[in-house]
Amino acid sequence: MSGIWLPLSLIFISVSGPLSNMAGINSEVLKLNKNITEVSSCEEGLHREHQFCCQPCPPGKRKNGDCKHDGDIPECVLCSEGNEYTDKSHHSDKCIRCSVCDEEHGLEVEQNCTRTQNTKCRCKSNFFCNSSPCEHCNPCTTCEHGIIEKCTPTSNTKCKGSRSHANSLWALLILLIPIVLIIYKVVTSRHRNKKNGYCNSAASNDEGRQLNLTDVDLGKYIPSIAELMRITEVKEFVRKSGMEETKIDDIVHDNLRETAEQKVQLLRNWYQSHGKKNAYCTLTKNLPKAVAEKICDIVTKDITNERENANLQNENENLV
């Protein structure tokens, strides 16, 4: 009987060894999966900074170093007073630059920038702005025949009219009606093929060939385009096109007091990011019709002149 138990005990030992090893391996796998889950996620309100989940920096400060333990506050330093601010709790290592109230645009400081609040601007005396946010104030209208309502920071002056003045206007309108009709016919015939924000705009030269402006290179036209647009229109366009607010802020502050250069640099940065393909279409579709028409005229005339010069040069070479 003892001779039978000895082989059986050897078999049991040989089987139990691998099973105990497998149990140990499974335990390690479970621990590893738990650790991976813990590393990949943070509790609500916390943000992963390399190894640990950190709390945000409070308003008025920015991050200067990661936290040392899960749930701790990172190393935060104050924003530069009067130059930078943060008005919310955040995890960024940068503060936001304070806005500047541009006097050339009719603005003045209502409340100075602090570490926790951006500059507040308002219209200067005798200026108004009826858009929000206000980035440009217009001068109040001066009335010749009396005031119905005075100019306020958010509305223009309402003026009284005179009967003689109204009669003069009617007489002028009667004279202008035929001229307006002629202009209307010319404009509608000229722009009959301009559709979808002038994406498919075309103009014929003397030889009847058409100019396709869909993928025209806008690089050399950007300064001229910038002159046609107000700074508010440029900012609104690049925002709609996906430019980050911090990038807009950097370009504006790098060209303080130079609104014309701000417009050029904002448009150049958008064009570099967008690329040549469909840039003309994207630009003209998102601008007021009057501005889009002027841009079309500039580009069309330039391309037509280039073709005419090239044809003239070819003719001269053929004659030689």
Coordinates of C-alpha atoms in Angstrom, one line a residue:
M1 CA 0.0 0.0 0.0
S2 CA 2.8 2.4 0.8
G3 CA 4.3 1.6 -2.6
I4 CA 1.1 3.1 -4.2
W5 CA 1.1 6.3 -2.1
L6 CA 4.6 7.3 -3.1
P7 CA 3.9 7.7 -6.8
L8 CA 0.6 9.5 -6.1
S9 CA 2.3 12.0 -3.9
L10 CA 4.9 12.7 -6.5
I11 CA 2.2 13.4 -9.2
F12 CA 0.3 15.8 -6.8
I13 CA 3.5 17.8 -6.1
S14 CA 4.3 18.1 -9.9
V15 CA 0.8 19.4 -10.6
S16 CA 0.4 21.8 -7.7
G17 CA 3.6 23.6 -8.5
P18 CA 2.5 25.1 -11.9
L19 CA -1.0 25.8 -10.5
S20 CA 0.5 27.9 -7.7
N21 CA 2.7 29.8 -10.3
M22 CA -0.3 30.5 -12.5
A23 CA -2.2 31.9 -9.5
G24 CA 0.7 34.2 -8.7
I25 CA 0.9 35.4 -12.3
N26 CA -2.9 36.1 -12.4
S27 CA -2.6 38.1 -9.2
E28 CA 0.2 40.3 -10.7
V29 CA -1.8 40.9 -13.9
L30 CA -4.8 42.1 -11.8
K31 CA -2.5 44.4 -9.8
L32 CA -1.0 45.8 -13.1
N33 CA -4.5 46.4 -14.6
K34 CA -5.5 48.2 -11.4
N35 CA -2.4 50.4 -11.5
I36 CA -3.0 51.3 -15.2
T37 CA -6.6 52.2 -14.5
E38 CA -5.5 54.4 -11.6
V39 CA -2.8 56.1 -13.7
S40 CA -5.0 56.8 -16.8
S41 CA -7.8 58.6 -14.9
C42 CA -8.2 61.5 -12.4
E43 CA -11.1 62.5 -10.2
E44 CA -13.4 65.3 -11.4
G45 CA -11.7 68.7 -11.1
L46 CA -8.2 67.3 -11.1
H47 CA -5.7 67.2 -14.0
R48 CA -3.0 64.7 -14.7
E49 CA 0.5 66.3 -14.6
H50 CA 2.9 63.5 -15.5
Q51 CA 2.7 61.0 -12.6
F52 CA 0.1 62.7 -10.3
C53 CA -3.4 64.1 -10.5
C54 CA -3.2 67.8 -9.5
Q55 CA -5.6 70.5 -8.4
P56 CA -5.9 73.7 -10.5
C57 CA -4.1 77.0 -9.8
P58 CA -6.5 79.6 -8.4
P59 CA -7.4 82.8 -10.3
G60 CA -4.5 85.4 -10.4
K61 CA -1.8 82.7 -10.6
R62 CA -0.3 80.3 -13.1
K63 CA 1.4 76.9 -12.8
N64 CA 5.1 76.9 -12.3
G65 CA 5.6 73.2 -11.3
D66 CA 3.7 69.9 -11.0
C67 CA 2.3 68.7 -7.7
K68 CA 4.2 66.0 -5.7
H69 CA 1.3 63.8 -4.6
D70 CA -2.2 62.9 -5.9
G71 CA -4.8 65.6 -5.1
D72 CA -2.2 68.2 -4.2
I73 CA -2.0 71.8 -5.5
P74 CA 0.9 72.3 -8.0
E75 CA 3.4 75.1 -7.5
C76 CA 1.6 78.3 -8.6
V77 CA 3.1 81.8 -9.0
L78 CA 1.4 85.2 -9.3
C79 CA 0.6 86.7 -12.7
S80 CA 2.3 90.0 -13.4
E81 CA 0.2 92.8 -11.9
G82 CA -1.3 95.2 -14.5
N83 CA 0.1 93.1 -17.4
E84 CA -1.5 89.6 -17.0
Y85 CA -4.5 87.9 -15.4
T86 CA -6.4 84.7 -15.0
D87 CA -10.0 85.0 -14.0
K88 CA -10.7 81.2 -13.4
S89 CA -9.1 78.2 -11.8
H90 CA -7.0 76.5 -14.4
H91 CA -4.1 74.1 -15.1
S92 CA -2.1 76.3 -17.6
D93 CA 1.5 77.5 -17.1
K94 CA 0.6 80.9 -18.8
C95 CA -1.4 83.9 -17.7
I96 CA -3.5 85.9 -20.2
R97 CA -2.3 89.3 -21.4
C98 CA -4.3 92.3 -20.3
S99 CA -6.3 94.0 -23.1
V100 CA -5.4 97.5 -24.2
C101 CA -8.1 100.2 -24.6
D102 CA -7.1 101.8 -28.0
E103 CA -7.7 105.6 -27.9
E104 CA -7.5 105.7 -31.7
H105 CA -10.6 103.5 -31.7
G106 CA -12.5 105.8 -29.4
L107 CA -11.9 103.7 -26.2
E108 CA -10.7 104.6 -22.8
V109 CA -10.0 102.6 -19.6
E110 CA -13.0 102.1 -17.3
Q111 CA -11.3 99.7 -14.9
N112 CA -7.6 98.8 -14.8
C113 CA -6.5 95.2 -15.3
T114 CA -5.8 93.2 -12.1
R115 CA -4.4 89.7 -11.6
T116 CA -7.9 88.3 -11.5
Q117 CA -9.7 90.5 -14.0
N118 CA -9.1 91.8 -17.5
T119 CA -9.1 95.5 -18.4
K120 CA -12.5 97.0 -18.8
C121 CA -12.8 99.5 -21.6
R122 CA -15.6 102.0 -22.5
C123 CA -16.3 104.6 -25.2
K124 CA -14.8 108.0 -24.7
S125 CA -17.0 111.1 -24.5
N126 CA -18.9 111.8 -27.8
F127 CA -18.3 108.2 -29.0
F128 CA -20.6 105.2 -29.0
C129 CA -20.6 101.4 -29.7
N130 CA -23.7 99.2 -30.3
S131 CA -22.0 95.9 -30.6
S132 CA -20.8 93.3 -28.0
P133 CA -18.0 92.8 -27.3
C134 CA -17.1 96.4 -28.2
E135 CA -13.7 96.7 -29.9
H136 CA -14.3 99.9 -31.8
C137 CA -16.3 103.1 -30.9
N138 CA -17.7 105.4 -33.5
P139 CA -18.0 109.2 -33.1
C140 CA -21.5 110.5 -32.3
T141 CA -23.4 112.3 -35.1
T142 CA -23.7 116.1 -34.9
C143 CA -27.2 117.3 -35.6
E144 CA -27.9 120.3 -37.8
H145 CA -31.6 120.7 -37.0
G146 CA -31.9 119.7 -33.3
I147 CA -31.6 116.5 -31.3
I148 CA -34.3 113.9 -30.6
E149 CA -32.2 111.7 -28.4
K150 CA -28.6 112.4 -27.1
C151 CA -25.7 110.1 -27.9
T152 CA -25.0 107.5 -25.3
P153 CA -22.1 105.0 -24.9
T154 CA -24.3 102.4 -26.6
S155 CA -26.4 104.4 -29.2
N156 CA -25.8 107.2 -31.7
T157 CA -27.5 110.6 -31.6
K158 CA -31.0 110.8 -33.1
C159 CA -31.4 114.0 -35.0
K160 CA -34.5 116.1 -36.0
G161 CA -35.1 116.6 -39.7
S162 CA -36.5 119.7 -41.5
R163 CA -39.2 119.9 -44.2
S164 CA -36.9 121.8 -46.6
H165 CA -34.2 119.3 -46.0
A166 CA -36.6 116.4 -46.7
N167 CA -37.8 118.1 -49.9
S168 CA -34.3 118.5 -51.1
L169 CA -33.7 114.8 -50.4
W170 CA -36.7 113.8 -52.5
A171 CA -35.6 115.9 -55.4
L172 CA -32.2 114.4 -55.2
L173 CA -33.6 110.9 -55.2
I174 CA -35.8 111.6 -58.3
L175 CA -32.7 112.7 -60.1
L176 CA -30.6 109.7 -59.0
I177 CA -33.2 107.0 -59.8
P178 CA -32.2 106.7 -63.5
I179 CA -28.5 106.6 -62.6
V180 CA -29.1 104.0 -59.9
L181 CA -31.0 101.8 -62.4
I182 CA -28.1 102.0 -64.9
I183 CA -25.6 101.1 -62.2
Y184 CA -27.7 98.2 -61.0
K185 CA -27.9 96.7 -64.5
V186 CA -24.2 97.0 -65.0
V187 CA -23.4 95.5 -61.6
T188 CA -25.9 92.6 -61.9
S189 CA -24.6 91.7 -65.4
R190 CA -21.0 91.9 -64.2
H191 CA -21.5 89.7 -61.2
R192 CA -24.1 87.2 -62.7
N193 CA -21.6 84.3 -62.4
K194 CA -20.5 85.2 -58.8
K195 CA -22.0 82.6 -56.5
N196 CA -21.4 81.1 -53.1
G197 CA -19.5 84.0 -51.7
Y198 CA -17.6 84.5 -55.0
C199 CA -15.9 81.1 -54.7
N200 CA -16.7 80.5 -58.4
S201 CA -16.2 84.1 -59.4
A202 CA -15.0 84.5 -63.0
A203 CA -14.3 87.5 -65.2
S204 CA -13.6 87.5 -69.0
N205 CA -10.7 89.1 -70.6
D206 CA -10.5 90.4 -74.2
E207 CA -9.9 86.9 -75.6
G208 CA -13.0 85.5 -73.8
R209 CA -11.0 83.3 -71.4
Q210 CA -12.3 83.1 -67.8
L211 CA -10.4 83.6 -64.6
N212 CA -11.0 80.9 -62.0
L213 CA -10.3 82.5 -58.6
T214 CA -11.0 79.4 -56.5
D215 CA -7.4 78.6 -55.7
V216 CA -5.8 81.9 -56.3
D217 CA -2.7 82.7 -54.2
L218 CA -3.8 85.3 -51.8
G219 CA -0.3 86.0 -50.3
K220 CA 0.5 89.2 -52.2
Y221 CA -3.0 90.5 -51.8
I222 CA -3.2 90.3 -48.0
P223 CA -2.1 94.0 -47.4
S224 CA -4.7 95.2 -49.8
I225 CA -7.4 93.0 -48.3
A226 CA -6.4 94.2 -44.8
E227 CA -7.0 97.8 -45.9
L228 CA -10.6 96.9 -46.9
M229 CA -11.4 95.3 -43.5
R230 CA -11.9 96.8 -40.0
I231 CA -9.9 95.2 -37.2
T232 CA -13.2 93.8 -35.7
E233 CA -14.0 92.1 -39.0
V234 CA -10.5 90.6 -39.2
K235 CA -10.7 89.2 -35.7
E236 CA -14.2 87.9 -36.2
F237 CA -13.1 86.1 -39.4
V238 CA -10.0 84.4 -37.9
R239 CA -12.0 83.3 -34.9
K240 CA -14.6 81.7 -37.1
S241 CA -11.7 80.0 -39.0
G242 CA -10.4 78.4 -35.8
M243 CA -7.6 80.6 -34.7
E244 CA -7.1 80.3 -30.9
E245 CA -7.8 83.4 -28.8
T246 CA -4.3 83.2 -27.3
K247 CA -2.8 83.5 -30.8
I248 CA -4.9 86.5 -31.7
D249 CA -3.9 88.1 -28.4
D250 CA -0.2 87.5 -29.0
I251 CA -0.4 89.1 -32.5
V252 CA -2.3 92.1 -31.3
H253 CA 0.1 92.8 -28.4
D254 CA 3.1 92.3 -30.6
N255 CA 1.8 95.2 -32.8
L256 CA 0.3 97.6 -30.2
R257 CA -0.8 101.0 -31.6
E258 CA -0.4 99.6 -35.2
T259 CA -3.9 98.4 -36.1
A260 CA -3.0 98.1 -39.8
E261 CA -0.1 95.7 -39.0
Q262 CA -2.4 93.7 -36.6
K263 CA -4.8 93.1 -39.5
V264 CA -2.0 92.1 -41.9
Q265 CA -0.4 89.7 -39.4
L266 CA -3.7 88.1 -38.4
L267 CA -4.6 87.5 -42.0
R268 CA -1.1 86.2 -42.9
N269 CA -1.2 83.7 -39.9
W270 CA -4.7 82.5 -41.0
Y271 CA -3.5 82.0 -44.6
Q272 CA -0.4 80.1 -43.5
S273 CA -2.5 77.8 -41.4
H274 CA -5.3 77.4 -44.0
G275 CA -3.1 77.0 -47.1
K276 CA -3.8 78.1 -50.7
K277 CA -6.5 75.6 -51.6
N278 CA -10.0 77.1 -51.2
A279 CA -8.6 80.1 -49.2
Y280 CA -10.2 82.6 -51.5
C281 CA -13.6 80.8 -51.1
T282 CA -13.3 80.7 -47.3
L283 CA -12.4 84.3 -47.1
T284 CA -15.0 85.8 -49.3
K285 CA -17.8 83.6 -48.1
N286 CA -17.4 84.9 -44.5
L287 CA -17.1 88.6 -45.3
P288 CA -19.8 91.2 -46.0
K289 CA -20.9 91.3 -49.6
A290 CA -19.4 94.8 -50.2
V291 CA -16.0 93.8 -49.0
A292 CA -16.0 90.5 -50.9
E293 CA -16.8 92.4 -54.1
K294 CA -13.9 94.7 -53.6
I295 CA -11.5 91.8 -53.0
C296 CA -12.8 90.1 -56.2
D297 CA -12.2 93.3 -58.2
I298 CA -8.7 93.7 -56.9
V299 CA -7.7 90.1 -57.6
T300 CA -9.5 90.0 -61.0
K301 CA -7.9 93.2 -62.3
D302 CA -4.5 92.0 -61.2
I303 CA -4.7 88.6 -62.8
T304 CA -6.2 90.2 -66.0
N305 CA -3.3 92.7 -66.2
E306 CA -0.8 89.9 -65.7
R307 CA -2.3 87.9 -68.6
E308 CA -2.4 91.0 -70.8
N309 CA 1.2 91.8 -70.1
A310 CA 2.2 88.2 -70.8
N311 CA 0.3 88.2 -74.1
L312 CA 1.9 91.5 -75.1
Q313 CA 5.4 90.1 -74.2
N314 CA 4.7 87.0 -76.3
E315 CA 3.6 89.1 -79.3
N316 CA 6.7 91.2 -79.1
E317 CA 8.9 88.0 -78.9
N318 CA 7.0 86.6 -82.0
L319 CA 7.7 89.8 -83.9
V320 CA 11.4 89.6 -83.1

